[in-house]
């Protein structure tokens, strides 16, 4: 997953509103969002190559979401799947902080990542690149392929558009998905320098990415209100076209 826009503990109606895009090669086999047969408590899509996931929630409200940290010079051979981290938290009984402390001790097993774990009342951020465990502050945030505090054109635009969607008392699903489909490329002078070519910096600069072999594969909207009612909606894409939608609603059970 390459972009997670979220507002946490700020809205009068919602504890958490999250609008995220997963970017991946089109050839990588993926299963749409569902409650897993092997872990019926877990709602998430699934990477069928490594059997992990990029974003999910459980019936008792555990949440995890991950982005890769962009560093093309990093050696990734022999590293374990980062999607396993999300799966591991969703099926764990550890508190978010305890889970991250354990993960920190094994951080070098994985290529660079950013991770959000917790629930709608207690959310935490960790990157193995900084090795700092941080409680997420209330407010509007956007996390891409650098640190949570890093300003990129797509994260700045994501925060602005998310706040516009949440100006009303009710979060509009259509507005949130429209945010996630924004394909405006950043001006060259605003592009980050992450070690990829200028051409790829431009391709990767929009919220919604679409190129010949790589792009946005799934958009997910996750909303949890003050009564712990959950809306989870995933739209799947191929070559820029929506090919499927899955929608789930339930109330978190402690």
Short mmCIF file of C-alpha atoms in Angstrom, two decimals:
data_model
loop_
_atom_site.label_atom_id
_atom_site.label_comp_id
_atom_site.label_asym_id
_atom_site.label_seq_id
_atom_site.Cartn_x
_atom_site.Cartn_y
_atom_site.Cartn_z
CA UNK A 1 0.00 0.00 0.00
CA UNK A 2 1.40 3.33 -0.99
CA UNK A 3 -0.90 5.97 0.47
CA UNK A 4 -2.92 6.05 3.68
CA UNK A 5 -4.93 9.22 4.32
CA UNK A 6 -6.63 9.24 7.69
CA UNK A 7 -8.29 11.47 10.26
CA UNK A 8 -8.02 10.21 13.82
CA UNK A 9 -9.96 11.30 16.91
CA UNK A 10 -10.83 14.73 15.50
CA UNK A 11 -14.31 14.47 13.97
CA UNK A 12 -17.43 14.82 16.10
CA UNK A 13 -19.07 11.75 14.52
CA UNK A 14 -16.12 9.49 13.70
CA UNK A 15 -13.21 8.12 15.66
CA UNK A 16 -11.37 7.17 12.48
CA UNK A 17 -11.83 7.84 8.78
CA UNK A 18 -9.24 6.17 6.57
CA UNK A 19 -8.95 6.34 2.77
CA UNK A 20 -6.06 4.32 1.35
CA UNK A 21 -4.64 3.11 -1.96
CA UNK A 22 -2.63 -0.04 -2.48
CA UNK A 23 -0.21 0.25 -5.42
CA UNK A 24 1.27 -2.93 -6.85
CA UNK A 25 2.31 -4.66 -10.05
CA UNK A 26 -0.77 -5.79 -11.97
CA UNK A 27 0.57 -9.33 -12.35
CA UNK A 28 0.80 -9.98 -8.59
CA UNK A 29 -2.07 -12.32 -7.59
CA UNK A 30 -4.42 -10.78 -5.05
CA UNK A 31 -7.66 -11.79 -3.34
CA UNK A 32 -10.35 -9.17 -2.74
CA UNK A 33 -11.37 -8.13 0.78
CA UNK A 34 -13.15 -10.84 2.76
CA UNK A 35 -13.24 -12.48 6.19
CA UNK A 36 -10.44 -15.02 6.02
CA UNK A 37 -11.22 -18.73 6.23
CA UNK A 38 -8.12 -19.43 8.33
CA UNK A 39 -8.71 -16.39 10.60
CA UNK A 40 -12.48 -15.63 10.51
CA UNK A 41 -12.00 -12.60 12.75
CA UNK A 42 -9.88 -10.82 10.10
CA UNK A 43 -11.34 -8.67 7.31
CA UNK A 44 -8.77 -7.80 4.66
CA UNK A 45 -7.64 -8.34 1.12
CA UNK A 46 -4.83 -10.83 0.64
CA UNK A 47 -1.61 -11.11 -1.32
CA UNK A 48 -1.77 -14.63 -2.72
CA UNK A 49 1.99 -14.83 -3.27
CA UNK A 50 3.01 -14.44 0.38
CA UNK A 51 -0.46 -14.72 2.05
CA UNK A 52 -0.06 -11.46 3.96
CA UNK A 53 -1.99 -8.23 3.56
CA UNK A 54 -1.56 -4.47 3.43
CA UNK A 55 -4.58 -3.29 5.44
CA UNK A 56 -7.17 -4.96 7.62
CA UNK A 57 -9.48 -4.83 10.61
CA UNK A 58 -10.80 -7.48 12.99
CA UNK A 59 -14.27 -7.93 14.44
CA UNK A 60 -12.93 -6.71 17.79
CA UNK A 61 -11.46 -3.57 16.24
CA UNK A 62 -7.76 -4.28 15.75
CA UNK A 63 -6.45 -2.28 12.78
CA UNK A 64 -3.21 -2.50 10.83
CA UNK A 65 -2.00 -0.86 7.63
CA UNK A 66 1.41 -0.78 5.97
CA UNK A 67 3.30 1.09 3.27
CA UNK A 68 6.72 0.30 1.84
CA UNK A 69 9.52 2.79 2.47
CA UNK A 70 10.88 3.84 -0.92
CA UNK A 71 14.61 3.23 -1.14
CA UNK A 72 15.65 1.65 -4.46
CA UNK A 73 19.22 1.19 -3.20
CA UNK A 74 18.09 -1.11 -0.38
CA UNK A 75 19.05 -4.77 -0.63
CA UNK A 76 15.84 -6.83 -0.37
CA UNK A 77 17.07 -10.34 -1.21
CA UNK A 78 16.43 -12.71 1.67
CA UNK A 79 14.07 -10.33 3.47
CA UNK A 80 10.75 -11.57 4.83
CA UNK A 81 7.40 -10.39 3.44
CA UNK A 82 6.23 -7.10 4.93
CA UNK A 83 2.60 -8.18 4.48
CA UNK A 84 3.26 -10.77 7.17
CA UNK A 85 3.61 -7.93 9.70
CA UNK A 86 0.02 -6.77 9.16
CA UNK A 87 -1.29 -10.33 9.29
CA UNK A 88 0.67 -10.97 12.48
CA UNK A 89 -0.77 -7.96 14.31
CA UNK A 90 -4.35 -8.71 13.25
CA UNK A 91 -4.08 -12.26 14.59
CA UNK A 92 -2.11 -11.32 17.72
CA UNK A 93 -3.34 -10.63 21.26
CA UNK A 94 -0.47 -8.23 22.04
CA UNK A 95 -1.17 -4.59 22.76
CA UNK A 96 -0.05 -2.26 19.93
CA UNK A 97 2.97 -1.00 21.86
CA UNK A 98 4.06 -4.48 22.94
CA UNK A 99 3.71 -5.72 19.37
CA UNK A 100 5.86 -2.86 18.06
CA UNK A 101 8.51 -3.40 20.73
CA UNK A 102 8.82 -7.02 19.62
CA UNK A 103 8.85 -5.95 15.97
CA UNK A 104 11.62 -3.44 16.66
CA UNK A 105 13.86 -6.25 17.86
CA UNK A 106 13.38 -7.98 14.47
CA UNK A 107 13.26 -4.87 12.27
CA UNK A 108 16.16 -5.93 10.03
CA UNK A 109 14.28 -9.02 8.84
CA UNK A 110 12.22 -6.75 6.59
CA UNK A 111 12.85 -4.20 3.87
CA UNK A 112 11.86 -0.66 4.79
CA UNK A 113 8.27 -0.13 5.89
CA UNK A 114 5.85 2.18 7.67
CA UNK A 115 3.21 0.65 9.92
CA UNK A 116 0.03 1.80 11.64
CA UNK A 117 -1.35 -0.55 14.31
CA UNK A 118 -3.89 -0.29 17.09
CA UNK A 119 -7.58 0.53 17.14
CA UNK A 120 -9.80 3.58 16.74
CA UNK A 121 -9.00 4.69 20.32
CA UNK A 122 -5.30 3.81 20.50
CA UNK A 123 -3.31 4.11 17.27
CA UNK A 124 0.48 3.78 16.89
CA UNK A 125 3.06 4.39 14.15
CA UNK A 126 6.39 2.68 13.55
CA UNK A 127 8.97 2.56 10.76
CA UNK A 128 11.96 0.24 10.82
CA UNK A 129 13.89 3.01 9.08
CA UNK A 130 13.65 5.34 12.08
CA UNK A 131 13.04 2.65 14.75
CA UNK A 132 10.86 5.03 16.74
CA UNK A 133 7.57 3.87 18.27
CA UNK A 134 5.11 6.77 18.34
CA UNK A 135 1.50 7.21 19.47
CA UNK A 136 -0.48 8.86 16.66
CA UNK A 137 -1.81 12.28 17.62
CA UNK A 138 -5.37 13.35 16.85
CA UNK A 139 -5.67 15.13 13.51
CA UNK A 140 -5.48 14.58 9.77
CA UNK A 141 -2.53 12.59 8.45
CA UNK A 142 -1.25 11.13 5.20
CA UNK A 143 1.37 8.40 4.98
CA UNK A 144 3.06 7.40 1.75
CA UNK A 145 6.47 5.83 1.14
CA UNK A 146 8.45 8.05 3.51
CA UNK A 147 7.90 8.88 7.19
CA UNK A 148 4.53 9.92 8.61
CA UNK A 149 5.77 13.50 9.03
CA UNK A 150 7.25 13.73 5.50
CA UNK A 151 5.59 16.23 3.17
CA UNK A 152 5.16 15.02 -0.41
CA UNK A 153 2.78 16.55 -2.99
CA UNK A 154 0.50 13.49 -2.82
CA UNK A 155 0.35 13.45 0.99
CA UNK A 156 -0.31 17.20 1.18
CA UNK A 157 -3.07 16.86 -1.43
CA UNK A 158 -4.47 13.80 0.34
CA UNK A 159 -4.79 15.64 3.66
CA UNK A 160 -6.43 18.64 2.02
CA UNK A 161 -8.95 16.55 0.10
CA UNK A 162 -9.73 14.40 3.14
CA UNK A 163 -10.47 17.45 5.25
CA UNK A 164 -12.76 18.74 2.51
CA UNK A 165 -14.65 15.43 2.53
CA UNK A 166 -15.05 15.65 6.30
CA UNK A 167 -16.24 19.25 6.51
CA UNK A 168 -19.80 17.97 6.78
CA UNK A 169 -21.17 16.03 9.74
CA UNK A 170 -21.31 12.87 7.62
CA UNK A 171 -18.36 11.37 5.75
CA UNK A 172 -19.33 10.99 2.08
CA UNK A 173 -18.23 7.64 0.63
CA UNK A 174 -18.28 9.02 -2.92
CA UNK A 175 -16.13 11.98 -1.88
CA UNK A 176 -13.58 9.68 -0.24
CA UNK A 177 -13.32 7.46 -3.31
CA UNK A 178 -13.06 10.53 -5.52
CA UNK A 179 -10.11 11.62 -3.39
CA UNK A 180 -8.47 8.24 -3.94
CA UNK A 181 -8.93 8.50 -7.73
CA UNK A 182 -7.14 11.84 -7.99
CA UNK A 183 -4.52 11.26 -10.71
CA UNK A 184 -2.98 14.73 -10.84
CA UNK A 185 0.79 14.54 -11.27
CA UNK A 186 2.93 16.88 -9.21
CA UNK A 187 4.94 19.63 -10.93
CA UNK A 188 8.54 18.63 -11.60
CA UNK A 189 9.89 21.21 -9.17
CA UNK A 190 7.79 19.69 -6.36
CA UNK A 191 8.77 16.07 -6.88
CA UNK A 192 10.62 14.32 -4.04
CA UNK A 193 14.02 12.84 -4.77
CA UNK A 194 13.82 9.22 -3.63
CA UNK A 195 16.44 7.59 -5.85
CA UNK A 196 14.19 6.58 -8.75
CA UNK A 197 14.32 8.23 -12.18
CA UNK A 198 12.55 11.53 -12.84
CA UNK A 199 10.10 9.68 -15.09
CA UNK A 200 9.16 7.35 -12.23
CA UNK A 201 8.97 10.17 -9.70
CA UNK A 202 6.32 11.71 -12.00
CA UNK A 203 4.45 8.42 -12.47
CA UNK A 204 4.41 7.78 -8.71
CA UNK A 205 3.47 11.34 -7.71
CA UNK A 206 -0.36 11.16 -7.98
CA UNK A 207 -2.69 9.76 -5.35
CA UNK A 208 -4.00 7.28 -7.96
CA UNK A 209 -1.25 5.67 -10.04
CA UNK A 210 -1.67 4.07 -13.44
CA UNK A 211 1.14 2.92 -15.72
CA UNK A 212 1.55 0.00 -18.08
CA UNK A 213 2.54 -2.63 -15.53
CA UNK A 214 2.13 -0.95 -12.13
CA UNK A 215 -0.51 1.12 -10.43
CA UNK A 216 -3.30 1.40 -7.91
CA UNK A 217 -4.83 -2.05 -7.44
CA UNK A 218 -7.22 -1.32 -4.57
CA UNK A 219 -8.81 1.65 -2.83
CA UNK A 220 -10.17 1.15 0.67
CA UNK A 221 -12.40 3.35 2.81
CA UNK A 222 -12.61 2.45 6.50
CA UNK A 223 -14.90 4.46 8.80
CA UNK A 224 -15.47 3.88 12.53
CA UNK A 225 -18.00 6.09 14.26
CA UNK A 226 -18.33 7.02 17.94
CA UNK A 227 -20.63 4.03 18.53
CA UNK A 228 -18.01 1.64 17.08
CA UNK A 229 -19.96 0.97 13.90
CA UNK A 230 -17.64 0.03 11.04
CA UNK A 231 -17.93 0.63 7.30
CA UNK A 232 -15.29 -1.09 5.17
CA UNK A 233 -15.49 -0.67 1.41
CA UNK A 234 -12.88 -1.85 -1.09
CA UNK A 235 -12.80 -1.11 -4.80
CA UNK A 236 -10.43 -3.13 -6.98
CA UNK A 237 -8.81 -1.70 -10.11
CA UNK A 238 -6.99 -3.01 -13.14
CA UNK A 239 -5.31 -0.61 -15.58
CA UNK A 240 -7.21 2.28 -14.03
CA UNK A 241 -10.68 0.69 -14.30
CA UNK A 242 -12.80 -0.40 -11.34
CA UNK A 243 -13.48 -4.14 -11.66
CA UNK A 244 -15.02 -5.00 -8.27
CA UNK A 245 -16.45 -3.55 -5.06
CA UNK A 246 -16.81 -5.24 -1.68
CA UNK A 247 -18.72 -3.62 1.19
CA UNK A 248 -18.95 -4.67 4.85
CA UNK A 249 -20.72 -3.20 7.86
CA UNK A 250 -20.52 -4.42 11.44
CA UNK A 251 -20.26 -3.22 15.03
CA UNK A 252 -17.02 -3.83 16.91
CA UNK A 253 -17.44 -6.45 19.63
CA UNK A 254 -14.94 -6.27 22.52
#
